[in-house]
PDB file of C-alpha atoms in Angstrom:
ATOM      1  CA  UNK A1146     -22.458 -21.188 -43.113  1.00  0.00           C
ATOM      2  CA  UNK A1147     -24.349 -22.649 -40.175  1.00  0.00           C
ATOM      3  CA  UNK A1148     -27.958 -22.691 -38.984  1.00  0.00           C
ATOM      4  CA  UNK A1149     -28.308 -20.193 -36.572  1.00  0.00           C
ATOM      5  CA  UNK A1150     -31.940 -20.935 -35.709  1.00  0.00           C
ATOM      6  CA  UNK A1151     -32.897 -21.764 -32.436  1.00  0.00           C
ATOM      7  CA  UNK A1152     -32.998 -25.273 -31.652  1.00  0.00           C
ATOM      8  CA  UNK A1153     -37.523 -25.825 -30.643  1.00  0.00           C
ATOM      9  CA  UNK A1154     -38.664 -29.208 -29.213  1.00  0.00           C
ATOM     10  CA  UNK A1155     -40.979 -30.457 -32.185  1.00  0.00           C
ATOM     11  CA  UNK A1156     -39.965 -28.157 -34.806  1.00  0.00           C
ATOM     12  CA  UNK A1157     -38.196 -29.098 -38.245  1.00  0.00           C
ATOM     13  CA  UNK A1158     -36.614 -26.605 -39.889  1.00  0.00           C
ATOM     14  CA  UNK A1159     -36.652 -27.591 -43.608  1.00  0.00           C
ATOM     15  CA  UNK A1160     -34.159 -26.287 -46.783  1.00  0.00           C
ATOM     16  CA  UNK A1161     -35.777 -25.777 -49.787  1.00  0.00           C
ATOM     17  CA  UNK A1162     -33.291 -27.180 -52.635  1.00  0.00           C
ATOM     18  CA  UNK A1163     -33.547 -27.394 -56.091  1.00  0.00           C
ATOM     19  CA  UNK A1164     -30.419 -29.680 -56.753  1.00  0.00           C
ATOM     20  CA  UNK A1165     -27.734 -31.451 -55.163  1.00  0.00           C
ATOM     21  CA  UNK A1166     -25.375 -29.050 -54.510  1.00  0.00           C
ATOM     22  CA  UNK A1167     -28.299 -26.685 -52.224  1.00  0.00           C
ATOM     23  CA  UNK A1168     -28.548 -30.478 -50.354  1.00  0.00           C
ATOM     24  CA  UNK A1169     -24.604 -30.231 -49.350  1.00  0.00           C
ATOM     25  CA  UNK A1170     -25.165 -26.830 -48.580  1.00  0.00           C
ATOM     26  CA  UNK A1171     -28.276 -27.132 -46.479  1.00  0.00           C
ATOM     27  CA  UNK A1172     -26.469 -30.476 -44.898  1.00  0.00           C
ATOM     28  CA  UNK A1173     -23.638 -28.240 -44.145  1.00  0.00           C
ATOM     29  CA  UNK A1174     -25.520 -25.797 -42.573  1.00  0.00           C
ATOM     30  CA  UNK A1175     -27.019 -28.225 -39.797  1.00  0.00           C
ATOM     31  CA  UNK A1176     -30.228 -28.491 -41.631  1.00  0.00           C
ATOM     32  CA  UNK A1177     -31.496 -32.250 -41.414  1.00  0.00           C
ATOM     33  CA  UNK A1178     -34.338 -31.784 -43.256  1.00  0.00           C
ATOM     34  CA  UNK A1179     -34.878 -31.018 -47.145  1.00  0.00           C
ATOM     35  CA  UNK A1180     -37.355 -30.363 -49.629  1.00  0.00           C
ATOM     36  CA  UNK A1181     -37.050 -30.469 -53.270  1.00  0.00           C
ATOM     37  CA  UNK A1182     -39.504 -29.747 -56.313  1.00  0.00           C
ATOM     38  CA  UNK A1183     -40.871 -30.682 -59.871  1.00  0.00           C
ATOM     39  CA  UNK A1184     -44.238 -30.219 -62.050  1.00  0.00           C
ATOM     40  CA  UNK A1185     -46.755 -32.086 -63.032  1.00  0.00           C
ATOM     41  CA  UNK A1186     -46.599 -29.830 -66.301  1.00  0.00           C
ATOM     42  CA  UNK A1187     -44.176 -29.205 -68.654  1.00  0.00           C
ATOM     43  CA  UNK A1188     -44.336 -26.196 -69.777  1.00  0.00           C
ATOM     44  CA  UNK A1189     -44.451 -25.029 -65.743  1.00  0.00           C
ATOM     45  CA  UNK A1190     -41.541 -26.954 -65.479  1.00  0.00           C
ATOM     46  CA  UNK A1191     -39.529 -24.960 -68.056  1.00  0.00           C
ATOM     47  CA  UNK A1192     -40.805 -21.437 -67.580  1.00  0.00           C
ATOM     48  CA  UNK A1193     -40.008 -22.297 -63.457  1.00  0.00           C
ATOM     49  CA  UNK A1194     -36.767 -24.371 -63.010  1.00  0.00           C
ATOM     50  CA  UNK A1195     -35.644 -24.296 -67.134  1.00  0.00           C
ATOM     51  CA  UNK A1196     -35.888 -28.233 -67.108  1.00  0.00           C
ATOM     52  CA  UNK A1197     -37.793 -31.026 -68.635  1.00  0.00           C
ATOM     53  CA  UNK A1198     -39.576 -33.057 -66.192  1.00  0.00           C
ATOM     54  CA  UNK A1199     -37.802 -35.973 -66.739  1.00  0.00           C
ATOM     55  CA  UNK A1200     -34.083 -33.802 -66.327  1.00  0.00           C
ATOM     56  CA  UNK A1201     -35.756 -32.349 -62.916  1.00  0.00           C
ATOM     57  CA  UNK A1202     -36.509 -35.814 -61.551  1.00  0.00           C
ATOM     58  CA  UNK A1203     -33.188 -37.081 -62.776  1.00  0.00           C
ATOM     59  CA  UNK A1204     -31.483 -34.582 -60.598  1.00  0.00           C
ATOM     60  CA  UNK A1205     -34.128 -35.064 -57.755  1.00  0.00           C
ATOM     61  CA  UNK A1206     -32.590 -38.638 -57.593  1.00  0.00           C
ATOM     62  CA  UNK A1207     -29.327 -37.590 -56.904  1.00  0.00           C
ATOM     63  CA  UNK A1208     -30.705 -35.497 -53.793  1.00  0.00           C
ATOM     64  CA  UNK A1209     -32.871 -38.284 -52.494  1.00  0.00           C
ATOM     65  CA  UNK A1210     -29.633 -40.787 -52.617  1.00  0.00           C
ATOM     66  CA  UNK A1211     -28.191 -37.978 -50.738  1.00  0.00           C
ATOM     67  CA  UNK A1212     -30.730 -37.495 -47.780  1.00  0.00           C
ATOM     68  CA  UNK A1213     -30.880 -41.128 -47.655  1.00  0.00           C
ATOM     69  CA  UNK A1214     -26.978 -41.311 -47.124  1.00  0.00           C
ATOM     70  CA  UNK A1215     -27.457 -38.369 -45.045  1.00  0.00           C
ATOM     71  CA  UNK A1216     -30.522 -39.805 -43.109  1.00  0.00           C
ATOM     72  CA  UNK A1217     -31.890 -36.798 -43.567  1.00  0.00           C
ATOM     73  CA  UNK A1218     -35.763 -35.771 -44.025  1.00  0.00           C
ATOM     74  CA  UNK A1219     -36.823 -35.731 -47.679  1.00  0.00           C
ATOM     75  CA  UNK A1220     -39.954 -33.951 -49.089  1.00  0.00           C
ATOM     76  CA  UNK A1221     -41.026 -32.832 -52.236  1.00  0.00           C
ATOM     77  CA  UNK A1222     -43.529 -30.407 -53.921  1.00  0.00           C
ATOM     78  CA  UNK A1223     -45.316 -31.272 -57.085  1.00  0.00           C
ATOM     79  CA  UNK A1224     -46.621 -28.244 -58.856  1.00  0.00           C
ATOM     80  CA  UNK A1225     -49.653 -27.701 -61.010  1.00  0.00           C
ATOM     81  CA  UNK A1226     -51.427 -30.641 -60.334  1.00  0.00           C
ATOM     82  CA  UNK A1227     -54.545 -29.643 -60.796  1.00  0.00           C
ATOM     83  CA  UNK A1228     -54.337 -26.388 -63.233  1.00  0.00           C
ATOM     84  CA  UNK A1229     -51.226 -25.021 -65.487  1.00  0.00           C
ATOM     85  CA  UNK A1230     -51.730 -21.629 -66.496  1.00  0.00           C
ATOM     86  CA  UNK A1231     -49.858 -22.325 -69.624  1.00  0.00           C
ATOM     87  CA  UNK A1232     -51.309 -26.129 -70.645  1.00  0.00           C
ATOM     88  CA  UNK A1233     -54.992 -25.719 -68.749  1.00  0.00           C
ATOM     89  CA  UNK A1234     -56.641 -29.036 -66.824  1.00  0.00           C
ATOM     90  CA  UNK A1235     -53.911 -31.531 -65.670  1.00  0.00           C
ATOM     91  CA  UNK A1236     -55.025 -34.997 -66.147  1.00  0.00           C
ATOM     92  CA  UNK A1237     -54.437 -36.922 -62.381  1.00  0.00           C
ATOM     93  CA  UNK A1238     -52.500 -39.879 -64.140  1.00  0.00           C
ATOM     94  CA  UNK A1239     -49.389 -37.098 -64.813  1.00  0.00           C
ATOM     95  CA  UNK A1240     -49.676 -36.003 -61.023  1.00  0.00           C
ATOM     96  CA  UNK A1241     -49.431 -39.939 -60.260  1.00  0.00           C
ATOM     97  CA  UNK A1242     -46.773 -40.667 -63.033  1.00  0.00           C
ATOM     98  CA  UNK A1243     -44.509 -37.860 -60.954  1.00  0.00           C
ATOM     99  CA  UNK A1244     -45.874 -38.359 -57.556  1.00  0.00           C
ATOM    100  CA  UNK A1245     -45.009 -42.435 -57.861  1.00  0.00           C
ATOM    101  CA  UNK A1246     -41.098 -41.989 -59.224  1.00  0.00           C
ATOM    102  CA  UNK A1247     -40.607 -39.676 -56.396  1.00  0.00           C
ATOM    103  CA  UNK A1248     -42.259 -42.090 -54.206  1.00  0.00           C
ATOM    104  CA  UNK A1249     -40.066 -44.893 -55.664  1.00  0.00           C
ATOM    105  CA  UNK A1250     -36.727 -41.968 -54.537  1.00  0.00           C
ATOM    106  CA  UNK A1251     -38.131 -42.399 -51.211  1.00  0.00           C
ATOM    107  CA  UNK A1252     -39.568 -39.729 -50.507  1.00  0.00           C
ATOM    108  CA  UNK A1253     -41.363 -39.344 -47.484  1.00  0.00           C
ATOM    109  CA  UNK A1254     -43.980 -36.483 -47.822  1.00  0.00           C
ATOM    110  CA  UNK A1255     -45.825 -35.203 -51.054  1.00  0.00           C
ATOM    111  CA  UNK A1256     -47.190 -32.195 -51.033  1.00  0.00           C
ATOM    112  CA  UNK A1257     -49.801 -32.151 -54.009  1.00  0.00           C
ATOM    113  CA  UNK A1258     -50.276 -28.500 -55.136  1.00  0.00           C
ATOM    114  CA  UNK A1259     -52.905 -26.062 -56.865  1.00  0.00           C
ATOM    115  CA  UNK A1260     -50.087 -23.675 -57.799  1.00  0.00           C
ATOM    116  CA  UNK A1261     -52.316 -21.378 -59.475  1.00  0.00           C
ATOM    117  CA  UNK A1262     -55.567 -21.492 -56.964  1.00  0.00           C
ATOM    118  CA  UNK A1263     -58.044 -22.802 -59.545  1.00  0.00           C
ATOM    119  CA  UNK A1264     -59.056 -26.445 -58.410  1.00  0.00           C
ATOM    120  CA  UNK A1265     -62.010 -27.657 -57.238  1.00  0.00           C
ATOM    121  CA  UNK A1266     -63.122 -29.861 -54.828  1.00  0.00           C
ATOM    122  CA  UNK A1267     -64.363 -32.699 -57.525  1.00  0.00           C
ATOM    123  CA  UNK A1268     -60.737 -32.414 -59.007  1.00  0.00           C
ATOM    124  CA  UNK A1269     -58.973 -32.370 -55.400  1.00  0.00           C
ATOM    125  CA  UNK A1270     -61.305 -35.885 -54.688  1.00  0.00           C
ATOM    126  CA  UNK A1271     -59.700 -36.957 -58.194  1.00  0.00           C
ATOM    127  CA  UNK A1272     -56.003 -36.401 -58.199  1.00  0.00           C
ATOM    128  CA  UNK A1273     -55.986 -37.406 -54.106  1.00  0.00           C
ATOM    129  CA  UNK A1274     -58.071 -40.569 -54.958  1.00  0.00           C
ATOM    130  CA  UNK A1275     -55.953 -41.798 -57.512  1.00  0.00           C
ATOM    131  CA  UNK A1276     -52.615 -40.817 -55.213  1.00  0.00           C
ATOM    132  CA  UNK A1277     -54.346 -43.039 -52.393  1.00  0.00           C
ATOM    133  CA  UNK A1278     -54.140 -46.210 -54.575  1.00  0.00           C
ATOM    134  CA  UNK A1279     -50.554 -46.411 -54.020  1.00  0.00           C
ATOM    135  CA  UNK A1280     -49.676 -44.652 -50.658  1.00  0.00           C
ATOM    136  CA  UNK A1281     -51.413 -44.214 -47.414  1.00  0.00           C
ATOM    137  CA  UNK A1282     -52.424 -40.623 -46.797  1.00  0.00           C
ATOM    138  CA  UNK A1283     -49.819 -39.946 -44.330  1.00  0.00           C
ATOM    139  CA  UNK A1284     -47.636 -39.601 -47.831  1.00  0.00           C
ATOM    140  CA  UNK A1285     -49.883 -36.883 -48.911  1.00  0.00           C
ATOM    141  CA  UNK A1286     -49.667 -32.983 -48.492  1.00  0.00           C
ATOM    142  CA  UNK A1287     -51.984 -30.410 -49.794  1.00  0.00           C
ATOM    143  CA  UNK A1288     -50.947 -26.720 -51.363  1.00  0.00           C
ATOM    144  CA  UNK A1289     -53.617 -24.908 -51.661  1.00  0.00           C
ATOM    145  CA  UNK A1290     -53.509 -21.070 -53.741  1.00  0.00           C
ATOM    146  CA  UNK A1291     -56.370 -19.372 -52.523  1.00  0.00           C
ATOM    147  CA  UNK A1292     -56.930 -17.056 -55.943  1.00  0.00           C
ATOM    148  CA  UNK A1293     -60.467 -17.546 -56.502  1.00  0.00           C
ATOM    149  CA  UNK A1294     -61.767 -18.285 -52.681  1.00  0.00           C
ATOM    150  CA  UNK A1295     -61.762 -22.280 -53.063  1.00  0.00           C
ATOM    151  CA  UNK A1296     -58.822 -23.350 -50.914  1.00  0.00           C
ATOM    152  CA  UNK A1297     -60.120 -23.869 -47.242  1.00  0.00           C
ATOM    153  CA  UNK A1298     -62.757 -25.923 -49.755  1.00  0.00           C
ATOM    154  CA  UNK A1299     -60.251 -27.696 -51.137  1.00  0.00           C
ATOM    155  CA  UNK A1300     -58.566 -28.599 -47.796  1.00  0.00           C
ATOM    156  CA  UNK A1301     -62.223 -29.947 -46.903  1.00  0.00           C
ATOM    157  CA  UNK A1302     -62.168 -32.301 -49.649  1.00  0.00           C
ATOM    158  CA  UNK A1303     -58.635 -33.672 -49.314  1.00  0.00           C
ATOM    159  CA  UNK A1304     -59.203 -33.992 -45.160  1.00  0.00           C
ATOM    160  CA  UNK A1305     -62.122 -35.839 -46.116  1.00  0.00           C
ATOM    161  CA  UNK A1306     -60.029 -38.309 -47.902  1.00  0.00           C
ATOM    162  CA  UNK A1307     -57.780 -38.405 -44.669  1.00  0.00           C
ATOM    163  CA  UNK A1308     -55.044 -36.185 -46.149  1.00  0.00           C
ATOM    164  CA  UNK A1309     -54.003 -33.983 -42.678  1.00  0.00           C
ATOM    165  CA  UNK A1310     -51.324 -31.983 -43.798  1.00  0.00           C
ATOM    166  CA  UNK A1311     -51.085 -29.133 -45.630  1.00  0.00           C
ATOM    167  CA  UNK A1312     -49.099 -25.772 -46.635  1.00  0.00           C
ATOM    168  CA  UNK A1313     -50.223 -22.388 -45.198  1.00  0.00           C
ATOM    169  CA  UNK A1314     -48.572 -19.096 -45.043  1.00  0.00           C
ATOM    170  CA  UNK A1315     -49.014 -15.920 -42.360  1.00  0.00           C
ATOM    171  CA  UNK A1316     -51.405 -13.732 -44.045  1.00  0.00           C
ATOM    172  CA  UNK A1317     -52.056 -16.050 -47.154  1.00  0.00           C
ATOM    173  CA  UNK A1318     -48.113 -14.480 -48.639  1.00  0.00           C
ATOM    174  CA  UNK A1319     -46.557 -16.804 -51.245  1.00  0.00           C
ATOM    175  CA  UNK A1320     -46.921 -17.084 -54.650  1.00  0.00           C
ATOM    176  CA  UNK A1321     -44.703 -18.100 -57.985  1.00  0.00           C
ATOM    177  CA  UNK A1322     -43.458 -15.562 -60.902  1.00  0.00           C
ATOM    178  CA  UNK A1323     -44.541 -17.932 -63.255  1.00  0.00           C
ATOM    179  CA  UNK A1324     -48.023 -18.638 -61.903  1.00  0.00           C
ATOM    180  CA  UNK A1325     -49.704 -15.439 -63.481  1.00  0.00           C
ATOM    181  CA  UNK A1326     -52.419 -14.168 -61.291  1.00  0.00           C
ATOM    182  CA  UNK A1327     -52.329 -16.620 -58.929  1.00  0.00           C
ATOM    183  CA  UNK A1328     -52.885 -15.430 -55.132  1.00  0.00           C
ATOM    184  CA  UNK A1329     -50.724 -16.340 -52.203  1.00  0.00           C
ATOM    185  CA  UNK A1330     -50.923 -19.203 -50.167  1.00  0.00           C
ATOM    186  CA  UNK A1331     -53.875 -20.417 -48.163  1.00  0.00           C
ATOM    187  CA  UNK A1332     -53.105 -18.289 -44.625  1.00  0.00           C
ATOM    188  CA  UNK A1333     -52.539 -20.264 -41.519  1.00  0.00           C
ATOM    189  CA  UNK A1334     -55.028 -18.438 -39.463  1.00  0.00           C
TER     190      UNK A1334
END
């Protein structure tokens, strides 16, 4: 298997991976960039990758030594940070207790996200606030569902913090199976 995308000045082309062995195989492939994921809830963490927290980061360590071995790119996605369909309001300290071990794995690039498009721009100030405390903004990503019309909102609020990056899709696609009713993606344009 090899990466037959076309090499682009400026462009990163990134492997999603949920474990070590998708790192070999994305390594393999050419692909010098990864991207790996956990929750910020529990129960999300179950129903989506059938793993404790706590197991997910364990095997998120082994990736990270990995990249680092590799030198390749490393950067991870936190879901439900602000709202878990299944366990309601997430408390910011559990987004910070996740977002600061993968932090410690070296990781790069966090990308904080409202998996199921119900946060508001209060909680957004919150959760980024508290993240700020222990890593300049440049470590700090926003994904932002757009289910109930808040996300270019809650962009505002995290840009106002001096968060600049963020997750978009073409024509707002995306979504999770175990996200019930959440809408896609905020859309690029």
């Amino acid at each position: 298997l090899a990466l037959s995308l076309p090499a682009v000045s400026g462009v990163t082309y990134w492997g999603l991976t949920p474990n070590l062995k998708g790192a070999q195989r994305a390594a393999a492939a050419g692909l010098r960039a990864l991207a790996v994921f956990t929750a910020a809830s529990e129960t999300f963490s179950v129903k989506n990758t059938n793993t404790s927290i706590a197991a997910s980061l364990a095997g998120l360590r082994d990736v990270a030594g990995f990249a680092q071995r590799e030198k390749m790119k490393l950067r991870a996605y936190v879901s439900t940070c602000f709202v878990c369909p299944y366990e309601g309001r997430i408390h910011p300290a559990r987004v910070a207790d996740v977002a600061l071990v993968l932090l410690e794995m070296g990781v790069s690039e966090i990308s904080i996200g409202d998996t199921i498009g119900s946060a508001t721009p209060s909680q957004v100030e919150e959760v980024f606030g508290l993240l700020l405390k222990h890593a300049p903004a440049s470590s700090w990503a926003g994904h932002f569902h757009d289910t109930h019309g808040g996300a270019l909102a809650n962009v505002k609020a995290a840009l106002d913090l001096g968060v600049s990056i963020f997750d978009a899709s073409a024509g707002g696609l995306g979504g999770c199976p175990f996200a019930p009713g959440a809408a896609g993606n905020l859309a690029t344009e």
